[in-house]
Coordinates of C-alpha atoms in Angstrom, one line a residue:
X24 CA -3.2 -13.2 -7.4
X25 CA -2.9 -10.5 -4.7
X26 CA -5.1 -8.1 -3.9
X27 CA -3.7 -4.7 -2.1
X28 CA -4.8 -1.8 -0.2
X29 CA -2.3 1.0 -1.1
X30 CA -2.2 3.6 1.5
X31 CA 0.9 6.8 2.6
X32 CA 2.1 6.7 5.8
X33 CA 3.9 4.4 8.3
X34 CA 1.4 3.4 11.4
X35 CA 2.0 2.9 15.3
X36 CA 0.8 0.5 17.7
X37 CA -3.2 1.1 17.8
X38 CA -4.5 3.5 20.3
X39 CA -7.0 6.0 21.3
X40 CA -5.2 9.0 22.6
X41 CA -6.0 12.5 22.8
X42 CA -4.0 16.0 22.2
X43 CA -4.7 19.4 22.0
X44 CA -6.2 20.8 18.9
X45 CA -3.5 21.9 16.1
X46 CA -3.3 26.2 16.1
X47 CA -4.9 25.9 12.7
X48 CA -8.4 25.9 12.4
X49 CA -8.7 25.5 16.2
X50 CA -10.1 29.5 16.1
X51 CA -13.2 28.9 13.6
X52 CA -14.1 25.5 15.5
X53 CA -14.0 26.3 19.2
X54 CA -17.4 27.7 19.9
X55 CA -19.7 26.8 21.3
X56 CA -17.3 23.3 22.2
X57 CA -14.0 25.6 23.5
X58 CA -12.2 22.3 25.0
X59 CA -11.4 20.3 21.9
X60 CA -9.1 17.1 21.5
X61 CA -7.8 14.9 18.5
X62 CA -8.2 11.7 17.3
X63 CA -4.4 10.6 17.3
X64 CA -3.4 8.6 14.0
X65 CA -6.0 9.6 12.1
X66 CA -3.9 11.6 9.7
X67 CA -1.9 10.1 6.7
X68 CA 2.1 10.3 8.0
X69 CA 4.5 11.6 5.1
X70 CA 2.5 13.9 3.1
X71 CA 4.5 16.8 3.0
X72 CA 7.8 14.1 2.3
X73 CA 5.9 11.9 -0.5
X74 CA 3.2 14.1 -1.9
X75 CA 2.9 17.9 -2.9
X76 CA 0.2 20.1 -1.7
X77 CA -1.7 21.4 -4.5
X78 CA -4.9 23.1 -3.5
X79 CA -8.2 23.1 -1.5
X80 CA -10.8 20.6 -1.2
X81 CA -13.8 22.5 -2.9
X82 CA -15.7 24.0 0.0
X83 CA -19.2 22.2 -2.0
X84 CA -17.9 18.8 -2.8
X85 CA -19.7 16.4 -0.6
X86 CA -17.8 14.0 1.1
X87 CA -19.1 10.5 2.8
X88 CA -17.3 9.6 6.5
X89 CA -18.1 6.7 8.8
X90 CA -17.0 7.3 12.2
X91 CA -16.0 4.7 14.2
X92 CA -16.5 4.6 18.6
X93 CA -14.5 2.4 21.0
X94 CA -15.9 -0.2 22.7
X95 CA -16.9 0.0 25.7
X96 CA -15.0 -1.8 29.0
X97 CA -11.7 -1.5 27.9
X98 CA -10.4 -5.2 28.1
X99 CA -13.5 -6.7 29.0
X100 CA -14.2 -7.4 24.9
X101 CA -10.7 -9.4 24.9
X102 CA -11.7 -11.2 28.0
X103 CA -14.9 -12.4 26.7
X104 CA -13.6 -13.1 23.0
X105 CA -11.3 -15.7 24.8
X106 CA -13.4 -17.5 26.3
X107 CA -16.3 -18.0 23.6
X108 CA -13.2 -19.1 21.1
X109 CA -11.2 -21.6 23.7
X110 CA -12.3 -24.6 23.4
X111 CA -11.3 -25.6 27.0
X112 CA -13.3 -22.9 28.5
X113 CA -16.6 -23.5 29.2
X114 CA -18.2 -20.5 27.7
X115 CA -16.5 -21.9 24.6
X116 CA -19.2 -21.0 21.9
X117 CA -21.5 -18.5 23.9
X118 CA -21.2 -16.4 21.2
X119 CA -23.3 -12.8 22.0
X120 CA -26.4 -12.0 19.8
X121 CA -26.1 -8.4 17.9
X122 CA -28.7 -7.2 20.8
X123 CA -26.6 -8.7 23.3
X124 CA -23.4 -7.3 22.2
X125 CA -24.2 -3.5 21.6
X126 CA -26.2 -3.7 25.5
X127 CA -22.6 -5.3 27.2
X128 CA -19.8 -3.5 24.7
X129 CA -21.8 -0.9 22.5
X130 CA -21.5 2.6 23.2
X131 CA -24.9 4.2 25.0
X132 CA -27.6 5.5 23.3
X133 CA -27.2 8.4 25.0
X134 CA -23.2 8.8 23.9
X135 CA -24.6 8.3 20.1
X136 CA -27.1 10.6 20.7
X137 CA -24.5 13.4 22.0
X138 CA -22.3 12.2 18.7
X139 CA -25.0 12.7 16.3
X140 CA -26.4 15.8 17.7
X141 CA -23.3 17.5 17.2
X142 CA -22.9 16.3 13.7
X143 CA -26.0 17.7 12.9
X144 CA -25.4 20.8 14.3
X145 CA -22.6 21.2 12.1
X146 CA -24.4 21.0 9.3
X147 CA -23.7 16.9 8.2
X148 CA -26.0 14.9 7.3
X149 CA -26.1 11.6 9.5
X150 CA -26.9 8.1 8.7
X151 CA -26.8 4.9 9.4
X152 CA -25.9 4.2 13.1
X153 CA -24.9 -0.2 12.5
X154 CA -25.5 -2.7 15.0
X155 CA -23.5 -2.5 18.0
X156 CA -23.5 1.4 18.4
X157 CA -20.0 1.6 17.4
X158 CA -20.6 2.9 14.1
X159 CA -22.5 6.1 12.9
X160 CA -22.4 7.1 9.2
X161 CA -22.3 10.7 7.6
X162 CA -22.3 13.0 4.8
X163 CA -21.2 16.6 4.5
X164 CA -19.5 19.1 2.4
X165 CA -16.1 19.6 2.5
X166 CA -16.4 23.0 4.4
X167 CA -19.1 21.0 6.7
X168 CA -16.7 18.5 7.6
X169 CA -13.6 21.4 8.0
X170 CA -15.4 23.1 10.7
X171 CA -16.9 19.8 12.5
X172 CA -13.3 18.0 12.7
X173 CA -11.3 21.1 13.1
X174 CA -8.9 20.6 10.0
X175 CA -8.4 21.7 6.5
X176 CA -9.2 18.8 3.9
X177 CA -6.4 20.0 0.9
X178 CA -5.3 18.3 -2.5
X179 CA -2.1 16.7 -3.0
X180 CA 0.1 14.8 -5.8
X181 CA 1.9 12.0 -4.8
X182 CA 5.4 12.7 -6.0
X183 CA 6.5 9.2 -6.8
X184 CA 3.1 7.9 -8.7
X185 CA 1.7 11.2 -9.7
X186 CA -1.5 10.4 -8.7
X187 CA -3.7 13.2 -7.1
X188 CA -6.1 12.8 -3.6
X189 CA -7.0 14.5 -0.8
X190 CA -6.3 14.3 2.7
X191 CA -6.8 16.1 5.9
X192 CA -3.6 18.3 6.8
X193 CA -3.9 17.6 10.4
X194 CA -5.6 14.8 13.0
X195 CA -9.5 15.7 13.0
X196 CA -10.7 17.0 16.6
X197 CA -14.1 16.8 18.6
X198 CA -15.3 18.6 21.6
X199 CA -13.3 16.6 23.9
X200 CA -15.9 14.3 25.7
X201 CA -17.0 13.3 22.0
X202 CA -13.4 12.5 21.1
X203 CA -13.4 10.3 24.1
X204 CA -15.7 7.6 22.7
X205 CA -14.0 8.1 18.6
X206 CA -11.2 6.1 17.8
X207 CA -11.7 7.0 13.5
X208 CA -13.1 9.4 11.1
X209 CA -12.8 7.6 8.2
X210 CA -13.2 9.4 4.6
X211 CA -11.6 12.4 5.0
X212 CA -8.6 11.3 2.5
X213 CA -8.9 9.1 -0.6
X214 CA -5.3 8.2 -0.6
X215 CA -6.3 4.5 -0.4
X216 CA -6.2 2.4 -3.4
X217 CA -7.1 -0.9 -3.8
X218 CA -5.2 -3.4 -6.1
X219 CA -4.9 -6.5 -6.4
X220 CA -2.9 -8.9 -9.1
X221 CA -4.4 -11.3 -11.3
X222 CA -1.9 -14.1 -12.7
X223 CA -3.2 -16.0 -15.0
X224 CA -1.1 -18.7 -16.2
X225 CA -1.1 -21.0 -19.3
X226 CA 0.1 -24.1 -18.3
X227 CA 0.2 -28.1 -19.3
X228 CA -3.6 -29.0 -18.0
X229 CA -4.2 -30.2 -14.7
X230 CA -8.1 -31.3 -15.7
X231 CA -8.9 -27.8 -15.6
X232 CA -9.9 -26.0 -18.8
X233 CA -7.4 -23.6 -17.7
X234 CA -5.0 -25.4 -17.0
X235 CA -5.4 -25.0 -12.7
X236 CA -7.1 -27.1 -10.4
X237 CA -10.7 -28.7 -10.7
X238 CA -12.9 -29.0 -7.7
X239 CA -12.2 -33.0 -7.3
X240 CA -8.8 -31.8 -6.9
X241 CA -9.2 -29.0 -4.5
X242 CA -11.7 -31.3 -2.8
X243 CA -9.4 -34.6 -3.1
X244 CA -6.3 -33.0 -2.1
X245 CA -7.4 -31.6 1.0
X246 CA -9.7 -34.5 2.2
X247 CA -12.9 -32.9 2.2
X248 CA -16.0 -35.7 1.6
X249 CA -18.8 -35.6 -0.7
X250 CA -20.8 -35.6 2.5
X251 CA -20.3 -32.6 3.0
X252 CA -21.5 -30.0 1.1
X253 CA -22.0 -26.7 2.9
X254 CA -25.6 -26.6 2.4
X255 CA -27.6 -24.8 4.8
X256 CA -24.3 -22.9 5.7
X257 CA -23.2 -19.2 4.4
X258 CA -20.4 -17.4 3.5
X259 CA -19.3 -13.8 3.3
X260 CA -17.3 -12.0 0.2
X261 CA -15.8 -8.9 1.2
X262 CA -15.1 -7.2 -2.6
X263 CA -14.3 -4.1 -3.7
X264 CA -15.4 -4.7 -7.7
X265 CA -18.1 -6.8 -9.2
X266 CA -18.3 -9.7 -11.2
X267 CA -20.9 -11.3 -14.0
X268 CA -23.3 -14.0 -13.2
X269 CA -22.7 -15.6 -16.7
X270 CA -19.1 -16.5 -15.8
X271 CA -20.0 -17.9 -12.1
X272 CA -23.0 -20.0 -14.4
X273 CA -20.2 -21.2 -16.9
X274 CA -17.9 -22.7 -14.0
X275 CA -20.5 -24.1 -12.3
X276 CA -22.1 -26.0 -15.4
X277 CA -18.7 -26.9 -16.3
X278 CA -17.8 -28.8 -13.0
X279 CA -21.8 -29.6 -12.4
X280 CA -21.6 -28.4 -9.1
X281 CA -25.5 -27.1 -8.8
X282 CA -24.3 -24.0 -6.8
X283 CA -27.0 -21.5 -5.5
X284 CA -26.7 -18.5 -7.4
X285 CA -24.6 -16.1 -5.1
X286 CA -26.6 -12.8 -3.6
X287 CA -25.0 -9.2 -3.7
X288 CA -25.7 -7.0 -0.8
X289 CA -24.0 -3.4 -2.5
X290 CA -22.6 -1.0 0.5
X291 CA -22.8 2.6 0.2
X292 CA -23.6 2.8 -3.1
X293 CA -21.8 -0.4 -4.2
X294 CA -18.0 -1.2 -6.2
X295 CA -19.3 0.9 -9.3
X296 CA -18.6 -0.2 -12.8
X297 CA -16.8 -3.5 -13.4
X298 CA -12.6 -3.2 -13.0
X299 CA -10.3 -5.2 -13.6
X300 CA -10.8 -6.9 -10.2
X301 CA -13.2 -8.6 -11.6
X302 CA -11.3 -11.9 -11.9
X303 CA -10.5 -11.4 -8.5
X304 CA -14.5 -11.4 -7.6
X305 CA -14.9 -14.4 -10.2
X306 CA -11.8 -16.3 -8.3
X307 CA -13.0 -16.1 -4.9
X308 CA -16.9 -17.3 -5.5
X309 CA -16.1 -19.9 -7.8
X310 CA -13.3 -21.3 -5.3
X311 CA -15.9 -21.3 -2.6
X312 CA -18.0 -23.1 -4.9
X313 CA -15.4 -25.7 -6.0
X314 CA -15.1 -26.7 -2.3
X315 CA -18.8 -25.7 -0.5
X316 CA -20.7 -26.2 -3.5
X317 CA -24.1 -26.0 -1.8
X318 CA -23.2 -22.9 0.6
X319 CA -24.9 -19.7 0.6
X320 CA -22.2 -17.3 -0.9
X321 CA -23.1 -13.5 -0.3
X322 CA -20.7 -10.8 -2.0
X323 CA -20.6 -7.8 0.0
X324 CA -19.5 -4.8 -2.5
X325 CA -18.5 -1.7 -1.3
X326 CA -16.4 1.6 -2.8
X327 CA -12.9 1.9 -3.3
X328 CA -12.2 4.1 -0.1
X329 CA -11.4 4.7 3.1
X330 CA -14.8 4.9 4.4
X331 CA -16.2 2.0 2.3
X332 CA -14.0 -0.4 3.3
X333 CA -14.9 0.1 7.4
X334 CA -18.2 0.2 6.4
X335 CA -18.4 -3.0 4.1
X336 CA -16.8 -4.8 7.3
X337 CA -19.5 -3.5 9.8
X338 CA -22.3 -4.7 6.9
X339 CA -20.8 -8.1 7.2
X340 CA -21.4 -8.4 11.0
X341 CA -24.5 -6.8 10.7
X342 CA -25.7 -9.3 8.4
X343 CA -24.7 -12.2 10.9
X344 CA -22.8 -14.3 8.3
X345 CA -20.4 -16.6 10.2
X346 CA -17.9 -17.6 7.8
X347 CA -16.3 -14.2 5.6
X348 CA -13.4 -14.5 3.1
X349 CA -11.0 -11.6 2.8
X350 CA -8.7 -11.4 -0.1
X351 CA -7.3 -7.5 0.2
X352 CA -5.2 -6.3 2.4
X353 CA -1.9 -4.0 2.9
X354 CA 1.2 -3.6 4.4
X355 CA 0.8 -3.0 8.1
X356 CA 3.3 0.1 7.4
X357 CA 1.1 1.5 4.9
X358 CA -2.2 2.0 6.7
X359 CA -2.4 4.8 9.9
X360 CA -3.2 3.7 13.2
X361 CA -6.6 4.7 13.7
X362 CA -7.6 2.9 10.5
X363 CA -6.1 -0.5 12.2
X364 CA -8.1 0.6 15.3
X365 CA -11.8 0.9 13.3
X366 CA -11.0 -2.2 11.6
X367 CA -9.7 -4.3 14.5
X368 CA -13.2 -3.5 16.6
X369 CA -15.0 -4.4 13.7
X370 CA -13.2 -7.4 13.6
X371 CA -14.0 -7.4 17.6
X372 CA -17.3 -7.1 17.5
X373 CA -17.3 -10.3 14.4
X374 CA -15.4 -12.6 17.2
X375 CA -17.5 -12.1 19.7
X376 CA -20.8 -12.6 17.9
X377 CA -19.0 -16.3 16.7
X378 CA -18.0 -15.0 13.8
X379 CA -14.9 -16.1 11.8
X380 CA -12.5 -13.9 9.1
X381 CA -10.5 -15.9 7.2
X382 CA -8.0 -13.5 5.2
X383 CA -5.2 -13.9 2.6
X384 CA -1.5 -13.3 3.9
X385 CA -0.2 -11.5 0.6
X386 CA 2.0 -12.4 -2.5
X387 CA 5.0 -10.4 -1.1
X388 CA 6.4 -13.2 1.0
X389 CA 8.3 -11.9 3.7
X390 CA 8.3 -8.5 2.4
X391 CA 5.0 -7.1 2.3
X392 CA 5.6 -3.6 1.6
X393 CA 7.8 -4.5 -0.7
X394 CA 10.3 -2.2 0.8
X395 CA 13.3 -4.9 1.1
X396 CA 12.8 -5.8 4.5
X397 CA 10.1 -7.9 6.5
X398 CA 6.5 -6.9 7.1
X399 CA 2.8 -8.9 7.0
X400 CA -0.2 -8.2 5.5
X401 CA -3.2 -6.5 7.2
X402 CA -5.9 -7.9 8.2
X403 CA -4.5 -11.1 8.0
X404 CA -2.0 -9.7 11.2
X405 CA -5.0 -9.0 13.3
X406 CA -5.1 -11.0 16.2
X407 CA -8.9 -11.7 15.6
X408 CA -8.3 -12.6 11.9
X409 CA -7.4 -16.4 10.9
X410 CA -4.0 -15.2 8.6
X411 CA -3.7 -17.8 5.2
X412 CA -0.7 -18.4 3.7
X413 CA -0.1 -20.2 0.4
X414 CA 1.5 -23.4 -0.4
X415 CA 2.1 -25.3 -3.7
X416 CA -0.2 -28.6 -3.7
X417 CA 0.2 -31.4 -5.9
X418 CA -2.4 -34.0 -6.4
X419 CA -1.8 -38.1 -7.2
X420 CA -3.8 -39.1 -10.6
X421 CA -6.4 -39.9 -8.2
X422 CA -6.7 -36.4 -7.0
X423 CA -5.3 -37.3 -3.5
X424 CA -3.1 -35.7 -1.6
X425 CA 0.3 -36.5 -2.7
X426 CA 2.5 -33.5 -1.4
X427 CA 3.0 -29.7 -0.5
X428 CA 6.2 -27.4 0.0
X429 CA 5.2 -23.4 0.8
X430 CA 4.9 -21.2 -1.8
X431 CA 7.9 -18.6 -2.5
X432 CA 5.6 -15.4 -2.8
X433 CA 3.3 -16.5 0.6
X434 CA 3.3 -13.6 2.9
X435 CA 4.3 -14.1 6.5
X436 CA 6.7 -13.0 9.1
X437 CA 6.1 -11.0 12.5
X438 CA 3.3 -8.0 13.1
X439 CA 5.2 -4.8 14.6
X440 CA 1.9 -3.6 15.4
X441 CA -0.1 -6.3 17.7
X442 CA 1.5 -8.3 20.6
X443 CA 1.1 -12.0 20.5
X444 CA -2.0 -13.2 21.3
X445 CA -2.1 -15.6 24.2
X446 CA -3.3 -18.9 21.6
X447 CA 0.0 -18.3 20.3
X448 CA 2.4 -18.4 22.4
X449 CA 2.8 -22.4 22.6
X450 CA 4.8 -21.5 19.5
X451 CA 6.0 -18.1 19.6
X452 CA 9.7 -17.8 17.8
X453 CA 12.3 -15.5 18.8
X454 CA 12.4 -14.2 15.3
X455 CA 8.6 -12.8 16.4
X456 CA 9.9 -10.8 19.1
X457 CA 6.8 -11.0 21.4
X458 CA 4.3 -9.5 18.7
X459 CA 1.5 -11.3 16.6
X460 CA 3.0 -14.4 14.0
X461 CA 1.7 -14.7 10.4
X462 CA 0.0 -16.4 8.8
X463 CA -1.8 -19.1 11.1
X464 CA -2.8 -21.9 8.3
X465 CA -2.3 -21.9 4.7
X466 CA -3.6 -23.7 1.5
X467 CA -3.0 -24.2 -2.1
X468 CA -2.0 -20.5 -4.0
X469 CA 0.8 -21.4 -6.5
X470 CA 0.1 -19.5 -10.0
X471 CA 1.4 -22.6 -11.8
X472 CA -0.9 -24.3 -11.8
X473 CA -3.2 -22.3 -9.8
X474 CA -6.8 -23.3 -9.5
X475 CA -9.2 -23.4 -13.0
X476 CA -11.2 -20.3 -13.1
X477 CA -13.7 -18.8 -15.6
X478 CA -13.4 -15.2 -15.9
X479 CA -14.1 -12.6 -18.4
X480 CA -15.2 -14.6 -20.9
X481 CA -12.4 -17.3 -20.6
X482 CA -10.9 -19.9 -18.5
X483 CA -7.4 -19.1 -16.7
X484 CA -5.3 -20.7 -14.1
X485 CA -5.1 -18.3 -11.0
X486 CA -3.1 -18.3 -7.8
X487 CA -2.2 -16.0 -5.0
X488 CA -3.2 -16.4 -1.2
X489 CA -6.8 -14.8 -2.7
X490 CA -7.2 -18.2 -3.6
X491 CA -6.0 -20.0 -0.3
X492 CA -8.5 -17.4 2.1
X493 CA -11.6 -19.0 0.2
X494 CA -10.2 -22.4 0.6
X495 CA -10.0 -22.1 4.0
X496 CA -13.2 -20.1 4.5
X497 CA -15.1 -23.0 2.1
X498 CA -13.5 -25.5 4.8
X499 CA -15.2 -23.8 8.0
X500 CA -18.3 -23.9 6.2
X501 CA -18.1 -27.4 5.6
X502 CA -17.3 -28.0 9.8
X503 CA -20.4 -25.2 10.1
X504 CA -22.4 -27.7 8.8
X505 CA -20.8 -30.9 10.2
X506 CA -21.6 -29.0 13.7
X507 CA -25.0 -27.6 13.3
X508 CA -26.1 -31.6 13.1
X509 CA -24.2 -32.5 16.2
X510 CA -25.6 -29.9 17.7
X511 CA -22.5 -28.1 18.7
X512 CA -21.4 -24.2 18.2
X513 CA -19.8 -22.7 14.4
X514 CA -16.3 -22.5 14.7
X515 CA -16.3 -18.5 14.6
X516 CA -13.2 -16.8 15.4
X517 CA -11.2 -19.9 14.6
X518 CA -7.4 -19.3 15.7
X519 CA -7.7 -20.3 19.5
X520 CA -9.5 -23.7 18.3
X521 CA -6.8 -24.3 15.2
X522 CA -3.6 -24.0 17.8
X523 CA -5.3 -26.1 20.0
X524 CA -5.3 -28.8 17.8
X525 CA -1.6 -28.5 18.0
X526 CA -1.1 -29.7 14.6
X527 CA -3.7 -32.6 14.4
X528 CA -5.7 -32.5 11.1
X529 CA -2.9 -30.6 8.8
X530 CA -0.3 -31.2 6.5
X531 CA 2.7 -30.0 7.8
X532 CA 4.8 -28.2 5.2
X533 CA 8.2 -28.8 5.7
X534 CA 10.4 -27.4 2.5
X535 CA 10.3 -24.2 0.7
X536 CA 10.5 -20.4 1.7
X537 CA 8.9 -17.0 1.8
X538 CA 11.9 -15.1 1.6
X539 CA 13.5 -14.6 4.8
X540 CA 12.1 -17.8 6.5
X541 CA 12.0 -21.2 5.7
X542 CA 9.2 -23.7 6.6
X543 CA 10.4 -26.4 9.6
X544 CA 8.1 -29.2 11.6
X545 CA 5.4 -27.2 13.3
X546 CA 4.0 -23.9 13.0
X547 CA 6.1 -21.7 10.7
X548 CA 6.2 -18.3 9.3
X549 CA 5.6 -19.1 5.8
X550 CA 2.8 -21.7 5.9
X551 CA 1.8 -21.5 10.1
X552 CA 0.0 -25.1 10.3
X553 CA -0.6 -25.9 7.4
X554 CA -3.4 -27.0 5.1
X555 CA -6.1 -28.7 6.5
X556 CA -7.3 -32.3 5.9
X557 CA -10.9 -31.7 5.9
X558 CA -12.2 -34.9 7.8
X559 CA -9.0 -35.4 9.7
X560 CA -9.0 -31.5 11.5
X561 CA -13.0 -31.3 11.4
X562 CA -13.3 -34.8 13.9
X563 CA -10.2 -33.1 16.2
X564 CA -12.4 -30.1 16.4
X565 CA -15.7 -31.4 16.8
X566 CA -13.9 -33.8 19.7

């Protein structure tokens, strides 16, 4: 299974820069603020190339937008990220509380207060402002939002899909000491669509009444003892469509694995109606259940769009959840730069406060965009993001390990957005070319078989690295709890720790391929580690 973000546009390395305001509009948005500047990026590349302009946005329709605000201290946020995830440092696991973090990195009260007065006085309706101050909600009319960014909102037709959206014509501007603090306005284009790809499989049973792996061997394979359980630990869902309690109660009964009954926290209004990512949904709780039985699961559902996707993010760090499983993504190429910067200081703010994002690599392999040639998956590229590949497992009769090659359609391959991060450097590759190396781990994601799921009524077999990201995420829950009784720190942001390791505690995959690379001894760019062996890699981490 794969689950996609499709956006228009090719992105540049992230950054907050400023220009002057386009001639357009600039006339009707000038007073009483006559020194305007743009938010750089934050305008969807290609439209007049791969999409026809059609109309106007109807002056009435009301439109949500979250805006996001830099951090502040420049580097300082880096700095102190790698210290609280190196496990050599000695601030290794002073993670910040949510008070903490908004008073050293958040932006003033005072700059919010100058943001949100301005809003207002164009007319929008403002919201929540999320922990941290980097984050201020809003709503306005189309017209509303025109005159506070300083651009035209029209309708378009994507030539080669058909499919019809709206989009801002030009990079949205603000009085140029507000545009100082924003790095994103998201929600002023719905061009973003989220996919994802269910394969279900019927295959000769493996156990499963679907024909893909049971929990004894998910659990068996990887090591993970019947000690551990995950209990008093929870875990984070980040979902863009529902699912049905009945199928979660089915699986569960089925395997007997007594699992708390998972909690929905609905974001801006929720996923709405049920979609056909609902297997998706079904997939990823009952995988964390297969492995963490006893773990808290919460699924955080937010809408399909541009703004409900920064925002779903931001309600996962709010809510202080240390472990989060991401299984959508896209194509580094496919989303614009100042969506990559309101994501990445989400993901910032996460790391800081010790907690750990643990996202799926893509079913692309080495060609995520699917444009024939190489490219990675985002967020699983994002340098504060623990990237998982896929592999295919297989299990002895005895539901031990037995071996593991990579899996063909695992995404991986070299980020042409970040630089490599200093953690990774011990085994950059000249194919990487000095940026950021995916994926960092991997785990069990072949379709066939995949792992035994209950969906819809039915039991299926499904793969796809959506199924190796809750693997892994069901793993640091289980070392949550392991380290919560000797007293030391959760693992949060989990990369620096993994490399650290240097291989102790995984399976290294030696055969198969993505596409354009191969897996070899050591980290790789089609499976990076490894999958883990759960007892082995917890005792190297604990120390």
């Amino acid at each position: 299974m794969k689950s996609r973000l499709k956006l228009l546009g090719l992105v540049a390395v992230p950054a907050l820069l400023t220009a002057a305001v386009p001639a357009a509009y600039a006339a009707s948005t000038t007073q009483p603020h006559a020194t305007r500047a743009a938010v750089t990026g934050d305008v969807l590349k290609g439209l007049n190339t791969q999409a026809r302009r059609t109309g106007s946005v109807a002056a009435g329709k009301r439109i949500p937008v979250a805006i996001s605000l830099a951090p502040r201290g420049g580097t300082a946020l880096d700095t102190f990220i790698a210290k609280v995830s190196d496990p050599h440092s000695t601030s290794y696991g002073h993670y910040l509380t949510k008070a903490r973090f908004a008073a050293r990195f958040g932006r003033t009260d005072a700059e919010v207060k100058q943001l949100k007065g301005y809003l207002r006085a164009q007319g929008l309706t403002v919201g929540k402002v999320h922990s941290g101050n980097l984050l201020v909600d809003a709503t306005g009319t189309a017209a509303q939002l025109e005159k506070a960014f300083g651009t035209r909102l029209s309708t378009w037709k994507d030539t080669k899909s058909g499919r019809s959206f709206y989009a801002n014509d030009s990079a949205p501007t603000l009085p140029t000491a507000i545009a100082s603090l924003v790095s994103d306005v998201a929600g002023l284009n719905n061009r973003v669509q989220l996919h994802h790809q269910a394969t279900p499989h019927t295959v000769s049973p493996h156990n499963g009444p679907g024909g893909g792996y049971t929990p004894a061997q998910l659990k068996g394979g990887y090591n993970v003892s019947g000690t551990y359980t995950g209990s008093g630990q929870k875990i984070a869902l980040l979902e863009f469509d529902g699912f049905q309690q009945s199928n979660i109660t089915k699986y569960d009964t089925n395997y007997g694995l007594g699992s708390p009954t998972p909690t929905v926290q609905k974001v801006d209004g929720g996923s709405g109606a049920l979609g056909d990512g609902q297997v998706e949904v079904e997939l990823d709780i009952e995988v964390l259940h297969a492995i963490a039985p006893k773990a808290n699961v919460t699924v955080f559902e937010g809408p399909n769009s541009d703004a409900g996707e920064v925002d779903t993010y931001q309600a996962i760090v709010d809510s202080g959840i240390p472990t989060t499983s991401i299984s959508w993504g896209a194509a580094e190429s496919a989303r614009t730069t100042s969506n990559i910067n309101a994501v990445d200081a989400v993901f910032k703010a996460g790391a800081a406060e010790g907690l750990g994002f643990y996202a799926a690599s893509g079913d692309d392999g080495s060609d995520d965009a699917g444009d024939g040639g190489t490219s990675v998956d985002y967020p699983a590229s994002d340098p504060y993001v623990t990237g998982v590949g896929g592999t295919k497992l297989t299990v002895t009769s005895a539901n031990a390990f037995s071996k593991e090659v990579a899996w063909s359609g695992g995404g991986g391959g070299k980020s042409t957005v970040f630089k490599i991060p200093s953690w990774q450097t011990a085994v950059q590759k000249s194919a990487g070319g000095g940026y950021r190396q995916v994926p960092d781990v991997s785990a069990h994601a072949n379709p066939s078989p995949g792992v035994s799921v209950y969906s819809q009524g039915s039991w299926f077999s499904v793969g796809g690295t959506s199924a190796a990201a809750p693997e892994w995420a069901a793993f640091a829950a289980l070392y949550n709890q392991q380290a919560t009784a000797a007293g030391k720190a959760d693992l949060g942001f989990a990369d620096p720790a993994l490399y650290s390791a240097s291989g102790t505690g995984f399976h290294d995959i030696t055969s198969g391929s993505n596409g354009a690379y191969s897996a070899a001894t050591g980290w790789d760019f089609t499976t990076g580690w490894g999958s883990y062996n759960a007892a082995t890699l917890a005792s190297k981490l604990l120390g």
